[in-house]
PDB file of C-alpha atoms in Angstrom:
ATOM      1  CA  UNK A   1      19.737 -28.575 -96.240  1.00 46.00           C
ATOM      2  CA  UNK A   2      19.373 -29.708 -92.376  1.00 50.00           C
ATOM      3  CA  UNK A   3      22.720 -31.490 -93.271  1.00 57.00           C
ATOM      4  CA  UNK A   4      24.241 -29.017 -95.196  1.00 77.00           C
ATOM      5  CA  UNK A   5      23.678 -26.500 -92.804  1.00 81.00           C
ATOM      6  CA  UNK A   6      25.149 -28.613 -89.604  1.00 84.00           C
ATOM      7  CA  UNK A   7      27.968 -29.132 -91.662  1.00 85.00           C
ATOM      8  CA  UNK A   8      28.594 -25.465 -92.162  1.00 87.00           C
ATOM      9  CA  UNK A   9      27.953 -24.614 -88.714  1.00 88.00           C
ATOM     10  CA  UNK A  10      30.507 -27.685 -87.515  1.00 89.00           C
ATOM     11  CA  UNK A  11      33.234 -26.184 -89.873  1.00 89.00           C
ATOM     12  CA  UNK A  12      32.561 -22.626 -88.726  1.00 90.00           C
ATOM     13  CA  UNK A  13      33.171 -23.745 -84.967  1.00 89.00           C
ATOM     14  CA  UNK A  14      36.250 -25.520 -85.982  1.00 89.00           C
ATOM     15  CA  UNK A  15      37.803 -22.765 -87.683  1.00 90.00           C
ATOM     16  CA  UNK A  16      36.873 -20.594 -84.803  1.00 90.00           C
ATOM     17  CA  UNK A  17      37.886 -23.036 -81.946  1.00 88.00           C
ATOM     18  CA  UNK A  18      41.554 -24.018 -83.918  1.00 87.00           C
ATOM     19  CA  UNK A  19      42.618 -20.665 -84.727  1.00 87.00           C
ATOM     20  CA  UNK A  20      45.386 -18.842 -82.601  1.00 86.00           C
ATOM     21  CA  UNK A  21      44.322 -15.459 -83.958  1.00 89.00           C
ATOM     22  CA  UNK A  22      41.052 -13.661 -84.872  1.00 91.00           C
ATOM     23  CA  UNK A  23      40.267 -14.612 -88.508  1.00 90.00           C
ATOM     24  CA  UNK A  24      38.566 -12.100 -90.805  1.00 90.00           C
ATOM     25  CA  UNK A  25      35.310 -12.776 -92.924  1.00 89.00           C
ATOM     26  CA  UNK A  26      37.495 -12.831 -95.792  1.00 89.00           C
ATOM     27  CA  UNK A  27      39.481 -15.720 -94.372  1.00 90.00           C
ATOM     28  CA  UNK A  28      36.390 -17.711 -93.257  1.00 90.00           C
ATOM     29  CA  UNK A  29      34.652 -17.333 -96.205  1.00 88.00           C
ATOM     30  CA  UNK A  30      38.194 -18.737 -98.123  1.00 88.00           C
ATOM     31  CA  UNK A  31      38.208 -21.364 -95.510  1.00 87.00           C
ATOM     32  CA  UNK A  32      34.631 -22.906 -95.810  1.00 87.00           C
ATOM     33  CA  UNK A  33      33.405 -24.417 -99.005  1.00 85.00           C
ATOM     34  CA  UNK A  34      29.760 -23.636 -98.594  1.00 86.00           C
ATOM     35  CA  UNK A  35      30.623 -19.839 -97.903  1.00 88.00           C
ATOM     36  CA  UNK A  36      32.968 -19.955-101.252  1.00 85.00           C
ATOM     37  CA  UNK A  37      29.651 -21.554-103.068  1.00 84.00           C
ATOM     38  CA  UNK A  38      27.992 -18.291-101.779  1.00 81.00           C
ATOM     39  CA  UNK A  39      26.773 -16.156-104.705  1.00 78.00           C
ATOM     40  CA  UNK A  40      27.384 -12.592-103.682  1.00 87.00           C
ATOM     41  CA  UNK A  41      28.952 -11.003-100.772  1.00 87.00           C
ATOM     42  CA  UNK A  42      25.537  -9.827 -99.309  1.00 89.00           C
ATOM     43  CA  UNK A  43      24.458 -13.698 -99.759  1.00 89.00           C
ATOM     44  CA  UNK A  44      27.598 -14.709 -97.724  1.00 89.00           C
ATOM     45  CA  UNK A  45      27.358 -12.097 -95.083  1.00 90.00           C
ATOM     46  CA  UNK A  46      23.728 -12.985 -94.143  1.00 90.00           C
ATOM     47  CA  UNK A  47      24.618 -16.612 -94.040  1.00 90.00           C
ATOM     48  CA  UNK A  48      27.816 -15.988 -91.789  1.00 91.00           C
ATOM     49  CA  UNK A  49      25.898 -13.879 -89.345  1.00 91.00           C
ATOM     50  CA  UNK A  50      22.894 -16.213 -89.342  1.00 90.00           C
ATOM     51  CA  UNK A  51      25.619 -19.142 -88.367  1.00 91.00           C
ATOM     52  CA  UNK A  52      27.304 -17.166 -86.187  1.00 90.00           C
ATOM     53  CA  UNK A  53      24.086 -16.304 -83.977  1.00 89.00           C
ATOM     54  CA  UNK A  54      23.605 -19.963 -84.380  1.00 88.00           C
ATOM     55  CA  UNK A  55      26.738 -20.949 -82.914  1.00 89.00           C
ATOM     56  CA  UNK A  56      26.154 -18.762 -79.921  1.00 88.00           C
ATOM     57  CA  UNK A  57      22.706 -19.818 -79.312  1.00 85.00           C
ATOM     58  CA  UNK A  58      24.053 -23.288 -78.944  1.00 82.00           C
ATOM     59  CA  UNK A  59      26.702 -21.925 -76.421  1.00 82.00           C
ATOM     60  CA  UNK A  60      29.794 -21.290 -78.241  1.00 86.00           C
ATOM     61  CA  UNK A  61      31.544 -18.202 -76.825  1.00 88.00           C
ATOM     62  CA  UNK A  62      32.467 -16.073 -79.965  1.00 90.00           C
ATOM     63  CA  UNK A  63      35.032 -13.140 -79.329  1.00 90.00           C
ATOM     64  CA  UNK A  64      34.913 -10.321 -81.798  1.00 89.00           C
ATOM     65  CA  UNK A  65      38.239  -8.612 -82.095  1.00 90.00           C
ATOM     66  CA  UNK A  66      39.065  -5.290 -83.887  1.00 86.00           C
ATOM     67  CA  UNK A  67      42.715  -4.818 -85.121  1.00 81.00           C
ATOM     68  CA  UNK A  68      44.755  -1.945 -85.166  1.00 79.00           C
ATOM     69  CA  UNK A  69      43.941  -1.611 -88.912  1.00 80.00           C
ATOM     70  CA  UNK A  70      40.674  -1.334 -88.148  1.00 81.00           C
ATOM     71  CA  UNK A  71      39.516  -5.246 -89.331  1.00 86.00           C
ATOM     72  CA  UNK A  72      37.141  -7.170 -87.577  1.00 90.00           C
ATOM     73  CA  UNK A  73      38.042 -10.644 -86.335  1.00 91.00           C
ATOM     74  CA  UNK A  74      36.429 -13.791 -84.576  1.00 92.00           C
ATOM     75  CA  UNK A  75      37.919 -16.536 -82.488  1.00 90.00           C
ATOM     76  CA  UNK A  76      36.265 -18.643 -80.045  1.00 89.00           C
ATOM     77  CA  UNK A  77      38.981 -19.438 -77.036  1.00 88.00           C
ATOM     78  CA  UNK A  78      39.502 -23.207 -76.145  1.00 82.00           C
ATOM     79  CA  UNK A  79      39.613 -22.102 -72.511  1.00 80.00           C
ATOM     80  CA  UNK A  80      36.210 -20.130 -72.812  1.00 79.00           C
ATOM     81  CA  UNK A  81      34.464 -23.097 -74.189  1.00 79.00           C
ATOM     82  CA  UNK A  82      35.917 -25.832 -72.199  1.00 74.00           C
ATOM     83  CA  UNK A  83      33.631 -27.602 -69.354  1.00 66.00           C
ATOM     84  CA  UNK A  84      35.243 -28.594 -66.294  1.00 67.00           C
ATOM     85  CA  UNK A  85      33.980 -32.384 -65.532  1.00 66.00           C
ATOM     86  CA  UNK A  86      30.510 -32.199 -64.645  1.00 66.00           C
ATOM     87  CA  UNK A  87      29.198 -34.728 -61.198  1.00 69.00           C
ATOM     88  CA  UNK A  88      25.618 -34.600 -60.103  1.00 67.00           C
ATOM     89  CA  UNK A  89      24.111 -36.349 -57.425  1.00 70.00           C
ATOM     90  CA  UNK A  90      20.787 -37.448 -57.354  1.00 68.00           C
ATOM     91  CA  UNK A  91      19.127 -34.483 -55.585  1.00 72.00           C
ATOM     92  CA  UNK A  92      20.991 -31.673 -58.483  1.00 72.00           C
ATOM     93  CA  UNK A  93      19.880 -34.419 -61.630  1.00 67.00           C
ATOM     94  CA  UNK A  94      16.077 -33.831 -59.917  1.00 67.00           C
ATOM     95  CA  UNK A  95      16.232 -30.295 -59.505  1.00 69.00           C
ATOM     96  CA  UNK A  96      17.609 -29.997 -63.339  1.00 67.00           C
ATOM     97  CA  UNK A  97      14.669 -31.880 -64.217  1.00 64.00           C
ATOM     98  CA  UNK A  98      12.164 -29.981 -62.340  1.00 62.00           C
ATOM     99  CA  UNK A  99      13.454 -26.920 -63.799  1.00 64.00           C
ATOM    100  CA  UNK A 100      13.065 -28.741 -67.443  1.00 62.00           C
ATOM    101  CA  UNK A 101       9.359 -29.094 -66.546  1.00 61.00           C
ATOM    102  CA  UNK A 102       8.857 -25.553 -65.632  1.00 57.00           C
ATOM    103  CA  UNK A 103       9.374 -24.291 -69.112  1.00 59.00           C
ATOM    104  CA  UNK A 104       6.451 -25.809 -71.033  1.00 52.00           C
ATOM    105  CA  UNK A 105       6.280 -23.307 -73.665  1.00 51.00           C
ATOM    106  CA  UNK A 106       7.172 -24.904 -77.015  1.00 42.00           C
ATOM    107  CA  UNK A 107       9.815 -22.502 -77.693  1.00 53.00           C
ATOM    108  CA  UNK A 108      12.011 -23.385 -74.370  1.00 56.00           C
ATOM    109  CA  UNK A 109      10.995 -26.983 -74.086  1.00 57.00           C
ATOM    110  CA  UNK A 110      13.315 -28.007 -76.709  1.00 58.00           C
ATOM    111  CA  UNK A 111      16.156 -26.269 -75.112  1.00 60.00           C
ATOM    112  CA  UNK A 112      15.643 -27.743 -71.704  1.00 59.00           C
ATOM    113  CA  UNK A 113      15.224 -31.046 -72.995  1.00 60.00           C
ATOM    114  CA  UNK A 114      18.465 -30.526 -75.123  1.00 62.00           C
ATOM    115  CA  UNK A 115      20.501 -29.233 -72.049  1.00 63.00           C
ATOM    116  CA  UNK A 116      19.486 -32.361 -70.302  1.00 59.00           C
ATOM    117  CA  UNK A 117      20.693 -34.614 -72.978  1.00 62.00           C
ATOM    118  CA  UNK A 118      24.302 -32.888 -72.787  1.00 61.00           C
ATOM    119  CA  UNK A 119      24.363 -32.962 -69.071  1.00 60.00           C
ATOM    120  CA  UNK A 120      23.528 -36.624 -69.325  1.00 59.00           C
ATOM    121  CA  UNK A 121      26.461 -37.153 -71.987  1.00 57.00           C
ATOM    122  CA  UNK A 122      28.893 -35.301 -69.611  1.00 54.00           C
ATOM    123  CA  UNK A 123      28.051 -37.364 -66.305  1.00 56.00           C
ATOM    124  CA  UNK A 124      24.643 -37.349 -65.340  1.00 55.00           C
ATOM    125  CA  UNK A 125      24.063 -40.096 -63.263  1.00 53.00           C
ATOM    126  CA  UNK A 126      22.905 -43.187 -65.478  1.00 53.00           C
ATOM    127  CA  UNK A 127      20.187 -44.336 -62.294  1.00 53.00           C
ATOM    128  CA  UNK A 128      18.751 -40.646 -62.187  1.00 51.00           C
ATOM    129  CA  UNK A 129      15.571 -40.004 -64.262  1.00 54.00           C
ATOM    130  CA  UNK A 130      15.516 -36.188 -64.209  1.00 51.00           C
ATOM    131  CA  UNK A 131      11.880 -36.330 -65.574  1.00 51.00           C
ATOM    132  CA  UNK A 132      10.754 -38.515 -62.787  1.00 54.00           C
ATOM    133  CA  UNK A 133       8.126 -37.141 -60.890  1.00 48.00           C
ATOM    134  CA  UNK A 134       8.937 -36.498 -57.194  1.00 47.00           C
ATOM    135  CA  UNK A 135       5.905 -35.616 -55.655  1.00 48.00           C
ATOM    136  CA  UNK A 136       2.268 -35.769 -55.843  1.00 44.00           C
ATOM    137  CA  UNK A 137       2.325 -31.905 -56.579  1.00 43.00           C
ATOM    138  CA  UNK A 138       3.838 -30.642 -59.465  1.00 49.00           C
ATOM    139  CA  UNK A 139       5.168 -26.979 -59.517  1.00 52.00           C
ATOM    140  CA  UNK A 140       4.659 -24.922 -62.472  1.00 55.00           C
ATOM    141  CA  UNK A 141       6.044 -21.189 -63.203  1.00 58.00           C
ATOM    142  CA  UNK A 142       4.006 -20.042 -66.026  1.00 61.00           C
ATOM    143  CA  UNK A 143       5.414 -17.852 -68.721  1.00 66.00           C
ATOM    144  CA  UNK A 144       2.740 -16.142 -70.583  1.00 72.00           C
ATOM    145  CA  UNK A 145       4.496 -12.598 -71.187  1.00 79.00           C
ATOM    146  CA  UNK A 146       5.652 -12.119 -74.698  1.00 83.00           C
ATOM    147  CA  UNK A 147       8.749 -10.383 -73.230  1.00 88.00           C
ATOM    148  CA  UNK A 148      10.140 -13.129 -71.446  1.00 87.00           C
ATOM    149  CA  UNK A 149      12.265 -14.770 -73.980  1.00 84.00           C
ATOM    150  CA  UNK A 150      13.838 -11.595 -75.405  1.00 89.00           C
ATOM    151  CA  UNK A 151      14.950 -10.326 -71.922  1.00 90.00           C
ATOM    152  CA  UNK A 152      16.356 -13.844 -70.856  1.00 86.00           C
ATOM    153  CA  UNK A 153      18.452 -13.868 -73.886  1.00 86.00           C
ATOM    154  CA  UNK A 154      19.461 -10.418 -73.138  1.00 89.00           C
ATOM    155  CA  UNK A 155      19.922 -11.167 -69.716  1.00 88.00           C
ATOM    156  CA  UNK A 156      22.323 -13.700 -70.852  1.00 84.00           C
ATOM    157  CA  UNK A 157      23.932 -11.972 -73.499  1.00 84.00           C
ATOM    158  CA  UNK A 158      24.454  -8.689 -71.256  1.00 87.00           C
ATOM    159  CA  UNK A 159      22.664  -6.610 -74.177  1.00 90.00           C
ATOM    160  CA  UNK A 160      20.840  -3.269 -73.291  1.00 93.00           C
ATOM    161  CA  UNK A 161      17.234  -3.181 -73.825  1.00 94.00           C
ATOM    162  CA  UNK A 162      14.656  -0.656 -74.613  1.00 95.00           C
ATOM    163  CA  UNK A 163      10.981  -1.434 -73.978  1.00 95.00           C
ATOM    164  CA  UNK A 164       7.862   0.650 -73.126  1.00 94.00           C
ATOM    165  CA  UNK A 165       6.840   0.115 -69.820  1.00 93.00           C
ATOM    166  CA  UNK A 166       3.012   1.017 -68.252  1.00 86.00           C
ATOM    167  CA  UNK A 167       3.290   1.789 -64.410  1.00 77.00           C
ATOM    168  CA  UNK A 168       0.201   0.642 -62.431  1.00 63.00           C
ATOM    169  CA  UNK A 169      -0.510   4.242 -61.737  1.00 60.00           C
ATOM    170  CA  UNK A 170       0.478   5.717 -65.164  1.00 66.00           C
ATOM    171  CA  UNK A 171      -2.188   5.794 -68.501  1.00 69.00           C
ATOM    172  CA  UNK A 172       0.257   5.488 -70.942  1.00 81.00           C
ATOM    173  CA  UNK A 173       3.560   3.698 -71.237  1.00 87.00           C
ATOM    174  CA  UNK A 174       7.139   5.099 -71.331  1.00 90.00           C
ATOM    175  CA  UNK A 175      10.001   4.104 -73.156  1.00 93.00           C
ATOM    176  CA  UNK A 176      12.785   2.677 -70.682  1.00 94.00           C
ATOM    177  CA  UNK A 177      16.494   2.236 -71.381  1.00 94.00           C
ATOM    178  CA  UNK A 178      17.676  -0.677 -69.123  1.00 94.00           C
ATOM    179  CA  UNK A 179      20.724  -3.052 -68.711  1.00 94.00           C
ATOM    180  CA  UNK A 180      18.940  -6.488 -67.506  1.00 93.00           C
ATOM    181  CA  UNK A 181      20.413  -7.977 -64.584  1.00 90.00           C
ATOM    182  CA  UNK A 182      18.089 -11.116 -64.114  1.00 87.00           C
ATOM    183  CA  UNK A 183      14.506 -12.605 -64.202  1.00 87.00           C
ATOM    184  CA  UNK A 184      13.061 -13.785 -61.012  1.00 82.00           C
ATOM    185  CA  UNK A 185       9.487 -14.711 -60.327  1.00 77.00           C
ATOM    186  CA  UNK A 186       7.509 -14.012 -57.462  1.00 71.00           C
ATOM    187  CA  UNK A 187       3.733 -14.899 -56.555  1.00 65.00           C
ATOM    188  CA  UNK A 188       2.893 -16.156 -59.861  1.00 67.00           C
ATOM    189  CA  UNK A 189       4.550 -13.022 -61.753  1.00 76.00           C
ATOM    190  CA  UNK A 190       7.945 -12.341 -63.315  1.00 84.00           C
ATOM    191  CA  UNK A 191      10.067  -9.457 -62.992  1.00 87.00           C
ATOM    192  CA  UNK A 192      13.088  -7.928 -64.411  1.00 90.00           C
ATOM    193  CA  UNK A 193      15.908  -6.305 -62.015  1.00 89.00           C
ATOM    194  CA  UNK A 194      18.252  -4.053 -64.225  1.00 91.00           C
ATOM    195  CA  UNK A 195      19.948  -0.737 -64.175  1.00 93.00           C
ATOM    196  CA  UNK A 196      17.561   2.018 -65.604  1.00 93.00           C
ATOM    197  CA  UNK A 197      20.011   3.966 -67.330  1.00 92.00           C
ATOM    198  CA  UNK A 198      17.352   6.839 -67.685  1.00 90.00           C
ATOM    199  CA  UNK A 199      17.252   7.238 -63.983  1.00 90.00           C
ATOM    200  CA  UNK A 200      20.837   6.257 -63.137  1.00 91.00           C
ATOM    201  CA  UNK A 201      19.821   3.258 -60.646  1.00 88.00           C
ATOM    202  CA  UNK A 202      18.379   0.089 -60.270  1.00 87.00           C
ATOM    203  CA  UNK A 203      14.932  -0.775 -60.881  1.00 88.00           C
ATOM    204  CA  UNK A 204      12.600  -3.523 -61.036  1.00 86.00           C
ATOM    205  CA  UNK A 205       9.812  -4.344 -63.784  1.00 90.00           C
ATOM    206  CA  UNK A 206       6.950  -6.160 -63.978  1.00 87.00           C
ATOM    207  CA  UNK A 207       6.873  -8.373 -67.370  1.00 89.00           C
ATOM    208  CA  UNK A 208       2.996  -8.007 -67.821  1.00 85.00           C
ATOM    209  CA  UNK A 209       3.155  -4.117 -67.533  1.00 88.00           C
ATOM    210  CA  UNK A 210       5.908  -4.395 -70.644  1.00 91.00           C
ATOM    211  CA  UNK A 211       3.969  -3.033 -73.927  1.00 89.00           C
ATOM    212  CA  UNK A 212       5.142  -3.673 -77.398  1.00 87.00           C
ATOM    213  CA  UNK A 213       8.524  -5.517 -78.683  1.00 91.00           C
ATOM    214  CA  UNK A 214      11.599  -5.260 -76.371  1.00 93.00           C
ATOM    215  CA  UNK A 215      14.412  -3.709 -78.683  1.00 92.00           C
ATOM    216  CA  UNK A 216      18.357  -4.501 -78.186  1.00 88.00           C
ATOM    217  CA  UNK A 217      20.388  -1.504 -78.235  1.00 81.00           C
ATOM    218  CA  UNK A 218      24.266  -1.592 -78.560  1.00 74.00           C
ATOM    219  CA  UNK A 219      26.421  -3.433 -76.312  1.00 72.00           C
ATOM    220  CA  UNK A 220      28.410  -3.232 -73.139  1.00 80.00           C
ATOM    221  CA  UNK A 221      26.873  -2.550 -69.813  1.00 87.00           C
ATOM    222  CA  UNK A 222      27.930   0.950 -67.627  1.00 86.00           C
ATOM    223  CA  UNK A 223      27.247  -0.329 -64.352  1.00 87.00           C
ATOM    224  CA  UNK A 224      28.448  -3.249 -62.324  1.00 86.00           C
ATOM    225  CA  UNK A 225      26.220  -6.192 -62.453  1.00 84.00           C
ATOM    226  CA  UNK A 226      25.394  -7.504 -58.602  1.00 82.00           C
ATOM    227  CA  UNK A 227      25.715 -11.077 -57.612  1.00 78.00           C
ATOM    228  CA  UNK A 228      22.593 -13.149 -58.089  1.00 68.00           C
ATOM    229  CA  UNK A 229      21.638 -13.106 -54.334  1.00 60.00           C
ATOM    230  CA  UNK A 230      21.687  -9.300 -54.668  1.00 69.00           C
ATOM    231  CA  UNK A 231      19.454  -9.236 -57.577  1.00 70.00           C
ATOM    232  CA  UNK A 232      16.812 -11.744 -55.918  1.00 69.00           C
ATOM    233  CA  UNK A 233      16.856  -9.377 -52.794  1.00 72.00           C
ATOM    234  CA  UNK A 234      16.193  -6.443 -55.152  1.00 71.00           C
ATOM    235  CA  UNK A 235      13.202  -8.120 -56.649  1.00 72.00           C
ATOM    236  CA  UNK A 236      11.867  -9.332 -53.389  1.00 68.00           C
ATOM    237  CA  UNK A 237      12.106  -5.577 -52.097  1.00 68.00           C
ATOM    238  CA  UNK A 238      10.476  -3.924 -55.126  1.00 67.00           C
ATOM    239  CA  UNK A 239       7.754  -6.753 -55.012  1.00 61.00           C
ATOM    240  CA  UNK A 240       6.905  -6.414 -51.645  1.00 55.00           C
ATOM    241  CA  UNK A 241       8.741  -9.521 -49.896  1.00 53.00           C
ATOM    242  CA  UNK A 242      10.848  -7.310 -47.672  1.00 57.00           C
ATOM    243  CA  UNK A 243       9.220  -5.449 -44.856  1.00 65.00           C
ATOM    244  CA  UNK A 244       9.798  -2.934 -42.085  1.00 69.00           C
ATOM    245  CA  UNK A 245       6.603  -1.869 -40.960  1.00 81.00           C
ATOM    246  CA  UNK A 246       2.936  -2.818 -40.768  1.00 89.00           C
ATOM    247  CA  UNK A 247      -0.322  -1.601 -42.320  1.00 91.00           C
ATOM    248  CA  UNK A 248      -3.878  -1.849 -40.877  1.00 94.00           C
ATOM    249  CA  UNK A 249      -6.958  -2.811 -43.657  1.00 93.00           C
ATOM    250  CA  UNK A 250     -10.205  -3.974 -43.538  1.00 94.00           C
ATOM    251  CA  UNK A 251     -11.105  -7.048 -45.228  1.00 94.00           C
ATOM    252  CA  UNK A 252     -14.489  -8.390 -46.428  1.00 93.00           C
ATOM    253  CA  UNK A 253     -15.231 -11.466 -44.595  1.00 92.00           C
ATOM    254  CA  UNK A 254     -14.647 -14.466 -46.727  1.00 88.00           C
ATOM    255  CA  UNK A 255     -12.299 -12.539 -49.072  1.00 89.00           C
ATOM    256  CA  UNK A 256      -8.739 -12.047 -49.764  1.00 88.00           C
ATOM    257  CA  UNK A 257      -7.235 -15.622 -48.564  1.00 86.00           C
ATOM    258  CA  UNK A 258      -3.692 -14.324 -49.619  1.00 83.00           C
ATOM    259  CA  UNK A 259      -4.088 -11.453 -47.048  1.00 87.00           C
ATOM    260  CA  UNK A 260      -5.315 -13.333 -44.729  1.00 89.00           C
ATOM    261  CA  UNK A 261      -2.235 -15.876 -44.962  1.00 86.00           C
ATOM    262  CA  UNK A 262       0.297 -12.594 -44.453  1.00 83.00           C
ATOM    263  CA  UNK A 263      -1.707 -11.564 -41.666  1.00 89.00           C
ATOM    264  CA  UNK A 264      -0.096 -10.698 -38.194  1.00 90.00           C
ATOM    265  CA  UNK A 265      -3.275 -10.362 -36.582  1.00 92.00           C
ATOM    266  CA  UNK A 266      -6.893 -10.512 -37.476  1.00 92.00           C
ATOM    267  CA  UNK A 267      -9.770  -9.014 -35.622  1.00 93.00           C
ATOM    268  CA  UNK A 268     -13.850  -9.538 -36.171  1.00 92.00           C
ATOM    269  CA  UNK A 269     -15.284  -6.057 -36.795  1.00 91.00           C
ATOM    270  CA  UNK A 270     -19.004  -7.394 -37.587  1.00 87.00           C
ATOM    271  CA  UNK A 271     -20.937  -6.646 -40.296  1.00 89.00           C
ATOM    272  CA  UNK A 272     -19.157  -8.501 -42.855  1.00 92.00           C
ATOM    273  CA  UNK A 273     -16.008  -6.942 -42.326  1.00 94.00           C
ATOM    274  CA  UNK A 274     -12.414  -7.957 -40.595  1.00 94.00           C
ATOM    275  CA  UNK A 275      -9.601  -6.009 -39.398  1.00 95.00           C
ATOM    276  CA  UNK A 276      -5.913  -7.087 -40.500  1.00 94.00           C
ATOM    277  CA  UNK A 277      -2.696  -6.023 -39.506  1.00 94.00           C
ATOM    278  CA  UNK A 278      -0.181  -7.391 -42.525  1.00 90.00           C
ATOM    279  CA  UNK A 279       3.495  -6.731 -43.021  1.00 86.00           C
ATOM    280  CA  UNK A 280       3.953  -3.236 -45.527  1.00 84.00           C
ATOM    281  CA  UNK A 281       6.704  -3.168 -47.907  1.00 75.00           C
ATOM    282  CA  UNK A 282       7.449  -1.730 -51.467  1.00 69.00           C
ATOM    283  CA  UNK A 283       4.630  -3.174 -53.633  1.00 71.00           C
ATOM    284  CA  UNK A 284       1.992  -3.575 -51.385  1.00 79.00           C
ATOM    285  CA  UNK A 285      -0.081  -0.788 -53.126  1.00 81.00           C
ATOM    286  CA  UNK A 286      -0.435  -2.644 -56.147  1.00 77.00           C
ATOM    287  CA  UNK A 287      -1.280  -6.192 -54.437  1.00 79.00           C
ATOM    288  CA  UNK A 288      -4.096  -4.553 -52.445  1.00 87.00           C
ATOM    289  CA  UNK A 289      -5.681  -3.079 -55.510  1.00 85.00           C
ATOM    290  CA  UNK A 290      -5.959  -6.656 -57.062  1.00 83.00           C
ATOM    291  CA  UNK A 291      -8.904  -7.130 -54.260  1.00 88.00           C
ATOM    292  CA  UNK A 292     -10.747  -4.319 -55.547  1.00 87.00           C
ATOM    293  CA  UNK A 293     -13.854  -3.366 -53.218  1.00 89.00           C
ATOM    294  CA  UNK A 294     -12.962  -6.038 -50.490  1.00 92.00           C
ATOM    295  CA  UNK A 295     -10.162  -4.035 -49.327  1.00 93.00           C
ATOM    296  CA  UNK A 296     -10.111  -0.524 -47.521  1.00 94.00           C
ATOM    297  CA  UNK A 297      -6.617   0.564 -46.029  1.00 94.00           C
ATOM    298  CA  UNK A 298      -6.947   2.412 -42.767  1.00 94.00           C
ATOM    299  CA  UNK A 299      -3.184   3.263 -42.036  1.00 92.00           C
ATOM    300  CA  UNK A 300      -1.099   4.360 -43.075  1.00 90.00           C
ATOM    301  CA  UNK A 301      -2.003   7.494 -44.829  1.00 91.00           C
ATOM    302  CA  UNK A 302       0.558   7.032 -47.735  1.00 89.00           C
ATOM    303  CA  UNK A 303      -0.317   3.458 -48.291  1.00 88.00           C
ATOM    304  CA  UNK A 304      -4.165   4.711 -48.661  1.00 91.00           C
ATOM    305  CA  UNK A 305      -3.280   7.476 -50.989  1.00 90.00           C
ATOM    306  CA  UNK A 306      -1.357   5.113 -53.320  1.00 85.00           C
ATOM    307  CA  UNK A 307      -3.980   2.659 -53.351  1.00 87.00           C
ATOM    308  CA  UNK A 308      -6.327   5.476 -54.246  1.00 88.00           C
ATOM    309  CA  UNK A 309      -4.117   6.624 -56.843  1.00 85.00           C
ATOM    310  CA  UNK A 310      -3.905   3.332 -58.560  1.00 81.00           C
ATOM    311  CA  UNK A 311      -7.859   2.967 -58.448  1.00 83.00           C
ATOM    312  CA  UNK A 312      -8.051   6.232 -60.290  1.00 82.00           C
ATOM    313  CA  UNK A 313      -5.601   5.018 -62.725  1.00 76.00           C
ATOM    314  CA  UNK A 314      -7.262   1.756 -63.792  1.00 72.00           C
ATOM    315  CA  UNK A 315     -10.623   3.816 -63.408  1.00 74.00           C
ATOM    316  CA  UNK A 316      -9.237   6.080 -66.297  1.00 72.00           C
ATOM    317  CA  UNK A 317      -8.219   3.107 -68.789  1.00 61.00           C
TER     318      UNK A 317
END
């Protein structure tokens, strides 16, 4: 059965790549033997939709075109599915190998391995082992959130999504309609940057606060997608990496080493407490809450109020 499916996918890909005009379902069914053997129209439609999705998952760019008379056709343009010559030096190959090692989850490991095999076939230097260990420390980026994979695919395919999101200060989640741009990892947490249709502005969502299932909704974006550098700056700003002020906190002695590493000044107060000046940016309140009773915010007042509000929300459950 696996061989039969592979042959059917190959025949469909050849049909879509070989045509100069969009082919309708009817024409494709008459051109591929496996589709002719489908018992009913429903069986064929289900088979065709699965095959089309599988080819897209494999990287084939399939266009859907509607003619003037309303008939829908499909084609895969050669210029959209042709890769330029690939040349990688040893450092680039090592970076790709490290990226493949990052994805340790079973559903992503196979895709990463397959991608490296394709790159080797396309020109990856034979004297470079992408899986070779290049240092004593091997960085890993964990992916525990169930929302990661559907959001990754939605970012790739430029598909709007809907999900329930619970802010740190909220007791209950609320539905968000988002055009996803990119996923970024910061301080061990994954964030989605995108355009929030309900608020009409860019927003950043922490994946661990997404509840329930991520659902696709329609096609096409209404807002322009910024370049990858701008997206990273957006995530950094929302997650607290970009700072323009300073905050003063009390920190219990022997606790909060990540905060101490960020501090611009540390003063011993005695009685088991230190006073720290730390950079203040968006998201600092959420970070401080993670240290619980070991942190007391002294100033500014708005940061103190935000931390108190978050702690109250946590206490309410």
